mmCIF file of C-alpha atoms in Angstrom:
data_model
loop_
_atom_site.group_PDB
_atom_site.id
_atom_site.type_symbol
_atom_site.label_atom_id
_atom_site.label_comp_id
_atom_site.label_asym_id
_atom_site.label_seq_id
_atom_site.Cartn_x
_atom_site.Cartn_y
_atom_site.Cartn_z
ATOM 1 C CA MET A 1 75.490 -109.408 -3.367
ATOM 2 C CA ILE A 2 73.332 -108.845 -6.523
ATOM 3 C CA ASP A 3 71.976 -112.322 -5.996
ATOM 4 C CA ALA A 4 71.111 -111.509 -2.431
ATOM 5 C CA ARG A 5 69.223 -108.257 -3.428
ATOM 6 C CA ASN A 6 67.596 -110.038 -6.308
ATOM 7 C CA PHE A 7 66.033 -112.682 -3.757
ATOM 8 C CA THR A 8 65.150 -109.905 -1.261
ATOM 9 C CA TYR A 9 63.278 -107.819 -3.903
ATOM 10 C CA MET A 10 61.524 -111.043 -5.108
ATOM 11 C CA PHE A 11 60.300 -111.510 -1.541
ATOM 12 C CA TYR A 12 59.165 -107.784 -1.597
ATOM 13 C CA GLY A 13 57.223 -108.399 -4.742
ATOM 14 C CA PHE A 14 55.244 -111.379 -3.382
ATOM 15 C CA ALA A 15 54.958 -109.540 0.201
ATOM 16 C CA ALA A 16 53.428 -106.437 -1.513
ATOM 17 C CA ALA A 17 50.821 -108.513 -3.374
ATOM 18 C CA PHE A 18 49.856 -110.335 -0.218
ATOM 19 C CA VAL A 19 49.570 -106.916 1.894
ATOM 20 C CA ILE A 20 47.508 -105.143 -0.727
ATOM 21 C CA LEU A 21 45.133 -108.220 -0.843
ATOM 22 C CA VAL A 22 45.065 -108.352 3.013
ATOM 23 C CA VAL A 23 44.480 -104.722 3.337
ATOM 24 C CA TYR A 24 41.528 -104.921 0.930
ATOM 25 C CA VAL A 25 40.075 -107.886 2.499
ATOM 26 C CA VAL A 26 40.219 -106.119 5.970
ATOM 27 C CA SER A 27 38.718 -102.993 4.441
ATOM 28 C CA LEU A 28 35.779 -105.161 3.237
ATOM 29 C CA ALA A 29 35.276 -106.776 6.426
ATOM 30 C CA LEU A 30 35.250 -103.425 8.280
ATOM 31 C CA ARG A 31 32.698 -102.203 5.723
ATOM 32 C CA GLU A 32 30.704 -105.203 6.177
ATOM 33 C CA HIS A 33 30.560 -104.726 9.966
ATOM 34 C CA LYS A 34 29.722 -101.022 9.640
ATOM 35 C CA LEU A 35 26.799 -101.829 7.114
ATOM 36 C CA ARG A 36 25.347 -104.589 9.479
ATOM 37 C CA SER A 37 25.302 -102.197 12.484
ATOM 38 C CA GLU A 38 23.797 -99.370 10.281
ATOM 39 C CA ILE A 39 21.066 -101.731 8.999
ATOM 40 C CA ASP A 40 20.239 -102.669 12.672
ATOM 41 C CA ARG A 41 20.138 -99.105 13.738
ATOM 42 C CA VAL A 42 17.754 -98.073 10.722
ATOM 43 C CA ARG A 43 15.389 -101.070 11.318
ATOM 44 C CA ARG A 44 15.048 -100.051 14.930
ATOM 45 C CA MET A 45 14.280 -96.708 13.875
ATOM 46 C CA VAL A 46 11.711 -97.728 11.517
ATOM 47 C CA GLU A 47 10.034 -100.042 14.135
ATOM 48 C CA GLN A 48 9.945 -97.134 16.655
ATOM 49 C CA SER A 49 8.197 -94.924 13.985
ATOM 50 C CA GLU A 50 5.656 -97.693 13.382
ATOM 51 C CA LYS A 51 4.843 -97.910 17.110
ATOM 52 C CA LYS A 52 4.304 -94.246 17.378
ATOM 53 C CA ILE A 53 1.742 -94.499 14.713
ATOM 54 C CA MET B 1 29.635 -121.288 -2.777
ATOM 55 C CA LEU B 2 32.146 -119.060 -1.029
ATOM 56 C CA PHE B 3 33.687 -121.941 0.836
ATOM 57 C CA VAL B 4 34.179 -124.084 -2.399
ATOM 58 C CA LEU B 5 35.692 -121.239 -4.342
ATOM 59 C CA ALA B 6 37.941 -120.516 -1.246
ATOM 60 C CA ALA B 7 39.042 -124.120 -1.106
ATOM 61 C CA VAL B 8 39.886 -124.226 -4.740
ATOM 62 C CA CYS B 9 41.665 -120.983 -4.489
ATOM 63 C CA ALA B 10 43.783 -122.256 -1.468
ATOM 64 C CA VAL B 11 44.571 -125.608 -3.117
ATOM 65 C CA LEU B 12 45.597 -123.804 -6.498
ATOM 66 C CA LEU B 13 47.849 -121.204 -4.744
ATOM 67 C CA SER B 14 49.597 -123.752 -2.462
ATOM 68 C CA VAL B 15 50.429 -125.907 -5.463
ATOM 69 C CA ASN B 16 51.473 -122.982 -7.740
ATOM 70 C CA LEU B 17 53.592 -121.486 -4.909
ATOM 71 C CA TYR B 18 55.347 -124.856 -4.288
ATOM 72 C CA LYS B 19 56.105 -125.043 -8.133
ATOM 73 C CA ILE B 20 57.269 -121.520 -8.375
ATOM 74 C CA PHE B 21 59.567 -121.709 -5.397
ATOM 75 C CA MET B 22 60.678 -125.307 -5.231
ATOM 76 C CA ILE B 23 60.670 -126.646 -8.786
ATOM 77 C CA LEU B 24 60.994 -124.065 -11.138
ATOM 78 C CA PRO B 25 64.742 -122.923 -11.673
ATOM 79 C CA ASP B 26 66.145 -119.329 -11.634
ATOM 80 C CA GLU B 27 65.778 -117.488 -14.920
ATOM 81 C CA ALA B 28 69.305 -117.398 -16.867
ATOM 82 C CA ASN B 29 69.531 -113.623 -17.005
ATOM 83 C CA GLN B 30 67.286 -112.396 -14.259
ATOM 84 C CA GLY B 31 67.818 -114.891 -11.541
ATOM 85 C CA ALA B 32 65.205 -115.172 -8.810
ATOM 86 C CA ILE B 33 63.435 -111.857 -9.415
ATOM 87 C CA TYR B 34 61.711 -113.180 -12.557
ATOM 88 C CA ARG B 35 59.237 -115.128 -10.276
ATOM 89 C CA ILE B 36 57.455 -111.803 -9.779
ATOM 90 C CA VAL B 37 56.051 -112.523 -13.316
ATOM 91 C CA TYR B 38 53.805 -115.333 -11.474
ATOM 92 C CA VAL B 39 52.064 -112.493 -9.587
ATOM 93 C CA HIS B 40 52.387 -109.693 -12.019
ATOM 94 C CA VAL B 41 50.907 -111.357 -15.160
ATOM 95 C CA PRO B 42 47.913 -113.334 -13.470
ATOM 96 C CA ALA B 43 47.129 -109.896 -11.493
ATOM 97 C CA ILE B 44 46.706 -107.966 -14.748
ATOM 98 C CA PHE B 45 44.585 -110.710 -16.435
ATOM 99 C CA THR B 46 42.451 -110.838 -13.457
ATOM 100 C CA GLY B 47 42.169 -106.937 -13.316
ATOM 101 C CA PHE B 48 41.559 -106.548 -16.901
ATOM 102 C CA THR B 49 39.003 -109.513 -16.929
ATOM 103 C CA GLY B 50 37.244 -107.641 -14.013
ATOM 104 C CA PHE B 51 37.265 -104.378 -15.975
ATOM 105 C CA PHE B 52 35.649 -106.055 -19.161
ATOM 106 C CA ILE B 53 33.033 -107.667 -16.909
ATOM 107 C CA ALA B 54 32.294 -104.214 -15.464
ATOM 108 C CA LEU B 55 31.896 -102.891 -18.975
ATOM 109 C CA GLY B 56 29.383 -105.647 -19.859
ATOM 110 C CA ALA B 57 27.429 -104.905 -16.514
ATOM 111 C CA SER B 58 27.697 -100.951 -17.212
ATOM 112 C CA ALA B 59 26.350 -101.498 -20.704
ATOM 113 C CA ALA B 60 23.504 -103.840 -19.278
ATOM 114 C CA TYR B 61 22.444 -100.991 -17.027
ATOM 115 C CA LEU B 62 22.405 -98.476 -19.670
ATOM 116 C CA ILE B 63 20.165 -100.714 -21.679
ATOM 117 C CA THR B 64 17.889 -102.088 -18.971
ATOM 118 C CA GLY B 65 18.006 -99.242 -16.236
ATOM 119 C CA LYS B 66 18.246 -101.919 -13.648
ATOM 120 C CA LEU B 67 20.281 -100.894 -10.576
ATOM 121 C CA LYS B 68 21.453 -104.536 -9.841
ATOM 122 C CA TYR B 69 23.738 -104.379 -12.916
ATOM 123 C CA ASP B 70 25.137 -100.955 -11.582
ATOM 124 C CA ALA B 71 25.892 -102.493 -8.150
ATOM 125 C CA PHE B 72 27.563 -105.489 -9.737
ATOM 126 C CA ALA B 73 29.745 -103.061 -12.064
ATOM 127 C CA ALA B 74 30.877 -101.146 -8.942
ATOM 128 C CA ALA B 75 31.705 -104.381 -7.082
ATOM 129 C CA VAL B 76 33.760 -105.968 -9.907
ATOM 130 C CA THR B 77 35.587 -102.715 -10.604
ATOM 131 C CA GLU B 78 36.725 -102.255 -7.073
ATOM 132 C CA VAL B 79 38.038 -105.910 -7.054
ATOM 133 C CA ALA B 80 39.757 -105.341 -10.376
ATOM 134 C CA LEU B 81 41.383 -102.135 -9.100
ATOM 135 C CA ALA B 82 42.886 -103.964 -6.187
ATOM 136 C CA PHE B 83 44.477 -106.456 -8.701
ATOM 137 C CA ALA B 84 45.572 -103.476 -10.774
ATOM 138 C CA THR B 85 47.297 -102.063 -7.806
ATOM 139 C CA ILE B 86 49.163 -105.345 -7.309
ATOM 140 C CA VAL B 87 50.407 -105.037 -11.082
ATOM 141 C CA LEU B 88 51.815 -101.545 -10.401
ATOM 142 C CA ALA B 89 53.453 -102.400 -7.195
ATOM 143 C CA THR B 90 55.013 -105.703 -8.348
ATOM 144 C CA GLY B 91 56.088 -104.114 -11.706
ATOM 145 C CA MET B 92 57.817 -101.372 -9.757
ATOM 146 C CA ILE B 93 59.703 -103.686 -7.516
ATOM 147 C CA TRP B 94 60.833 -105.899 -10.494
ATOM 148 C CA GLY B 95 61.994 -102.633 -12.412
ATOM 149 C CA ARG B 96 64.033 -101.582 -9.534
ATOM 150 C CA ILE B 97 66.260 -104.667 -9.739
ATOM 151 C CA ILE B 98 66.290 -105.179 -13.638
ATOM 152 C CA TRP B 99 66.315 -101.369 -14.798
ATOM 153 C CA GLY B 100 67.750 -99.934 -11.716
ATOM 154 C CA ILE B 101 64.779 -97.570 -11.382
ATOM 155 C CA TRP B 102 61.408 -97.668 -9.751
ATOM 156 C CA TRP B 103 59.534 -96.191 -12.574
ATOM 157 C CA ALA B 104 59.879 -95.157 -16.250
ATOM 158 C CA TRP B 105 57.431 -93.037 -18.098
ATOM 159 C CA ASP B 106 57.323 -95.327 -21.031
ATOM 160 C CA ALA B 107 54.062 -96.036 -22.946
ATOM 161 C CA ARG B 108 53.132 -99.402 -21.136
ATOM 162 C CA LEU B 109 53.646 -98.020 -17.700
ATOM 163 C CA THR B 110 52.075 -94.687 -18.349
ATOM 164 C CA THR B 111 49.005 -95.972 -19.920
ATOM 165 C CA MET B 112 48.658 -98.649 -16.998
ATOM 166 C CA LEU B 113 48.895 -95.846 -14.519
ATOM 167 C CA ALA B 114 46.258 -93.891 -16.559
ATOM 168 C CA CYS B 115 44.134 -96.930 -16.417
ATOM 169 C CA TRP B 116 44.555 -97.148 -12.739
ATOM 170 C CA LEU B 117 43.709 -93.552 -12.199
ATOM 171 C CA ILE B 118 40.508 -93.786 -14.514
ATOM 172 C CA TYR B 119 39.061 -96.801 -12.430
ATOM 173 C CA ALA B 120 40.056 -95.001 -9.138
ATOM 174 C CA GLY B 121 38.191 -91.901 -10.444
ATOM 175 C CA TYR B 122 35.293 -94.136 -11.337
ATOM 176 C CA LEU B 123 35.001 -95.118 -7.552
ATOM 177 C CA MET B 124 35.392 -91.526 -6.224
ATOM 178 C CA LEU B 125 32.776 -90.459 -8.807
ATOM 179 C CA ARG B 126 30.368 -92.905 -7.190
ATOM 180 C CA ARG B 127 31.020 -91.590 -3.731
ATOM 181 C CA ALA B 128 30.399 -87.985 -4.950
ATOM 182 C CA ILE B 129 26.929 -88.523 -6.425
ATOM 183 C CA ASP B 130 24.082 -89.385 -3.984
ATOM 184 C CA GLU B 131 21.339 -89.748 -6.504
ATOM 185 C CA PRO B 132 21.435 -93.595 -7.468
ATOM 186 C CA THR B 133 20.257 -93.083 -11.225
ATOM 187 C CA GLN B 134 22.475 -90.348 -11.994
ATOM 188 C CA ARG B 135 25.424 -92.083 -10.169
ATOM 189 C CA ALA B 136 24.754 -95.296 -12.111
ATOM 190 C CA ARG B 137 24.463 -93.502 -15.448
ATOM 191 C CA LEU B 138 27.591 -91.539 -15.243
ATOM 192 C CA SER B 139 29.774 -94.296 -13.634
ATOM 193 C CA ALA B 140 28.537 -96.726 -16.496
ATOM 194 C CA VAL B 141 29.781 -94.116 -18.972
ATOM 195 C CA VAL B 142 33.298 -93.811 -17.390
ATOM 196 C CA SER B 143 33.532 -97.660 -17.111
ATOM 197 C CA ILE B 144 32.770 -97.873 -20.820
ATOM 198 C CA PHE B 145 35.476 -95.272 -21.630
ATOM 199 C CA GLY B 146 37.918 -96.744 -19.396
ATOM 200 C CA CYS B 147 37.853 -100.017 -21.414
ATOM 201 C CA VAL B 148 39.430 -98.070 -24.435
ATOM 202 C CA ASP B 149 42.481 -97.481 -22.244
ATOM 203 C CA ILE B 150 42.778 -101.279 -21.514
ATOM 204 C CA LEU B 151 43.081 -101.896 -25.230
ATOM 205 C CA ILE B 152 45.779 -99.261 -25.442
ATOM 206 C CA VAL B 153 47.676 -100.665 -22.437
ATOM 207 C CA TRP B 154 47.568 -104.152 -24.082
ATOM 208 C CA LYS B 155 48.743 -103.121 -27.537
ATOM 209 C CA SER B 156 51.294 -100.431 -26.057
ATOM 210 C CA ILE B 157 54.281 -102.885 -26.205
ATOM 211 C CA GLU B 158 53.535 -103.345 -29.930
ATOM 212 C CA TRP B 159 52.675 -99.817 -30.969
ATOM 213 C CA TRP B 160 55.709 -98.138 -29.368
ATOM 214 C CA ARG B 161 59.281 -98.869 -28.355
ATOM 215 C CA THR B 162 59.026 -99.435 -24.624
ATOM 216 C CA GLN B 163 61.262 -100.182 -21.822
ATOM 217 C CA HIS B 164 58.765 -102.786 -20.595
ATOM 218 C CA PRO B 165 59.526 -106.398 -21.907
ATOM 219 C CA ALA B 166 58.005 -107.476 -25.237
ATOM 220 C CA PRO B 167 55.400 -110.316 -25.058
ATOM 221 C CA VAL B 168 56.706 -113.402 -23.802
ATOM 222 C CA LEU B 169 53.663 -115.667 -23.588
ATOM 223 C CA SER B 170 53.191 -118.016 -26.436
ATOM 224 C CA VAL B 171 49.543 -116.827 -26.872
ATOM 225 C CA ARG B 172 50.987 -113.611 -27.933
ATOM 226 C CA ASP B 173 53.696 -115.263 -30.239
ATOM 227 C CA GLY B 174 56.267 -114.402 -27.560
ATOM 228 C CA GLY B 175 57.588 -117.770 -26.773
ATOM 229 C CA GLY B 176 60.213 -116.225 -24.416
ATOM 230 C CA MET B 177 59.744 -118.613 -21.447
ATOM 231 C CA GLY B 178 61.323 -121.981 -20.945
ATOM 232 C CA PRO B 179 59.405 -125.060 -20.935
ATOM 233 C CA GLY B 180 57.196 -125.430 -17.853
ATOM 234 C CA MET B 181 57.637 -121.885 -16.899
ATOM 235 C CA GLU B 182 54.501 -120.483 -18.598
ATOM 236 C CA ALA B 183 51.744 -122.933 -17.286
ATOM 237 C CA PRO B 184 52.001 -121.507 -13.607
ATOM 238 C CA ILE B 185 51.187 -118.153 -15.021
ATOM 239 C CA TYR B 186 47.748 -119.548 -16.170
ATOM 240 C CA TRP B 187 47.127 -121.455 -13.041
ATOM 241 C CA ASN B 188 47.776 -118.554 -10.718
ATOM 242 C CA TRP B 189 45.367 -116.657 -12.995
ATOM 243 C CA LEU B 190 42.735 -119.290 -12.306
ATOM 244 C CA ALA B 191 43.634 -118.977 -8.519
ATOM 245 C CA PHE B 192 43.392 -115.231 -8.657
ATOM 246 C CA MET B 193 39.847 -115.490 -10.538
ATOM 247 C CA CYS B 194 38.640 -117.556 -7.732
ATOM 248 C CA LEU B 195 39.777 -115.124 -5.172
ATOM 249 C CA ALA B 196 38.294 -112.336 -7.226
ATOM 250 C CA ALA B 197 35.088 -114.095 -7.553
ATOM 251 C CA ILE B 198 34.908 -114.464 -3.738
ATOM 252 C CA LEU B 199 35.495 -110.714 -3.313
ATOM 253 C CA VAL B 200 32.921 -109.759 -5.741
ATOM 254 C CA ILE B 201 30.319 -111.688 -4.126
ATOM 255 C CA VAL B 202 31.044 -110.244 -0.776
ATOM 256 C CA ARG B 203 31.192 -106.624 -2.375
ATOM 257 C CA THR B 204 27.969 -107.247 -4.363
ATOM 258 C CA ARG B 205 26.329 -108.278 -1.058
ATOM 259 C CA GLN B 206 27.453 -105.078 0.644
ATOM 260 C CA GLU B 207 26.009 -102.936 -2.402
ATOM 261 C CA ARG B 208 22.535 -104.740 -1.606
ATOM 262 C CA MET B 209 22.831 -103.906 2.055
ATOM 263 C CA ALA B 210 23.594 -100.323 1.228
ATOM 264 C CA ARG B 211 20.597 -100.100 -0.976
ATOM 265 C CA GLU B 212 18.408 -101.770 1.676
ATOM 266 C CA ILE B 213 19.691 -98.992 4.141
ATOM 267 C CA ASP B 214 18.545 -96.352 1.763
ATOM 268 C CA SER B 215 15.098 -97.666 1.425
ATOM 269 C CA LEU B 216 14.825 -98.194 5.076
ATOM 270 C CA ARG B 217 15.957 -94.710 5.792
ATOM 271 C CA ARG B 218 13.225 -93.471 3.141
ATOM 272 C CA MET B 219 10.674 -95.506 4.856
ATOM 273 C CA ALA B 220 11.741 -94.053 8.323
ATOM 274 C CA HIS B 221 11.366 -90.525 6.990
ATOM 275 C CA ALA B 222 8.041 -91.187 5.454
ATOM 276 C CA TYR B 223 6.405 -91.970 8.985
#
């Protein structure tokens, strides 16, 4: 019983590390996507302002 | 560059995980759970390396006033904090089996939690201040002060009697691990450093993009 719990918690330990890294990588990817669309939006805004002038 | 680092990281992690799970035997007293050390220790080495690099970048910003150092310090600190989170999580899971409790308020665990909170506070501070030079100056000071806690975390198991295990690595005169059990810790550290380098490169690029957005916005408002 103790050995089985021991093995299960070892799995939890490795899984926790993996999940933390995956969550961080996904958050980075989402942030990158948001920044790229924001850059495009602001560039268009600058171009429109230049055309008006 | 990113692909080379990713390939090196993938190869190192695959070889290490094979060694850890398929070759190394269970530890005599702890059984299988001791294998968490192969994530826990490399993660803290990676995290602390990152915090010290951030210290250097913060000091460079304070000396030169160049915002690129501040952006790099922010990127490195965020990635290092992710590894510090792994340290706390894996340590708690190991403690649940070996000590029978998830958490103990002993010197090592408490100072490590304080370290995590200081650097989480660093990232929150950056979000709270809009003015770039003021944000850079204040966060550089927090980063430099945060490194003092790292030294306390490192020495806490020597300065106080703690529930946390005494040093086991031979580099700290521990010698508590069997032959062949210590090397995978350093190889995993190398793999984690490659992974951290990839994340820092991506995160630094994002900081550059955020600066570009700021300057484009200023340009748009100027018209």
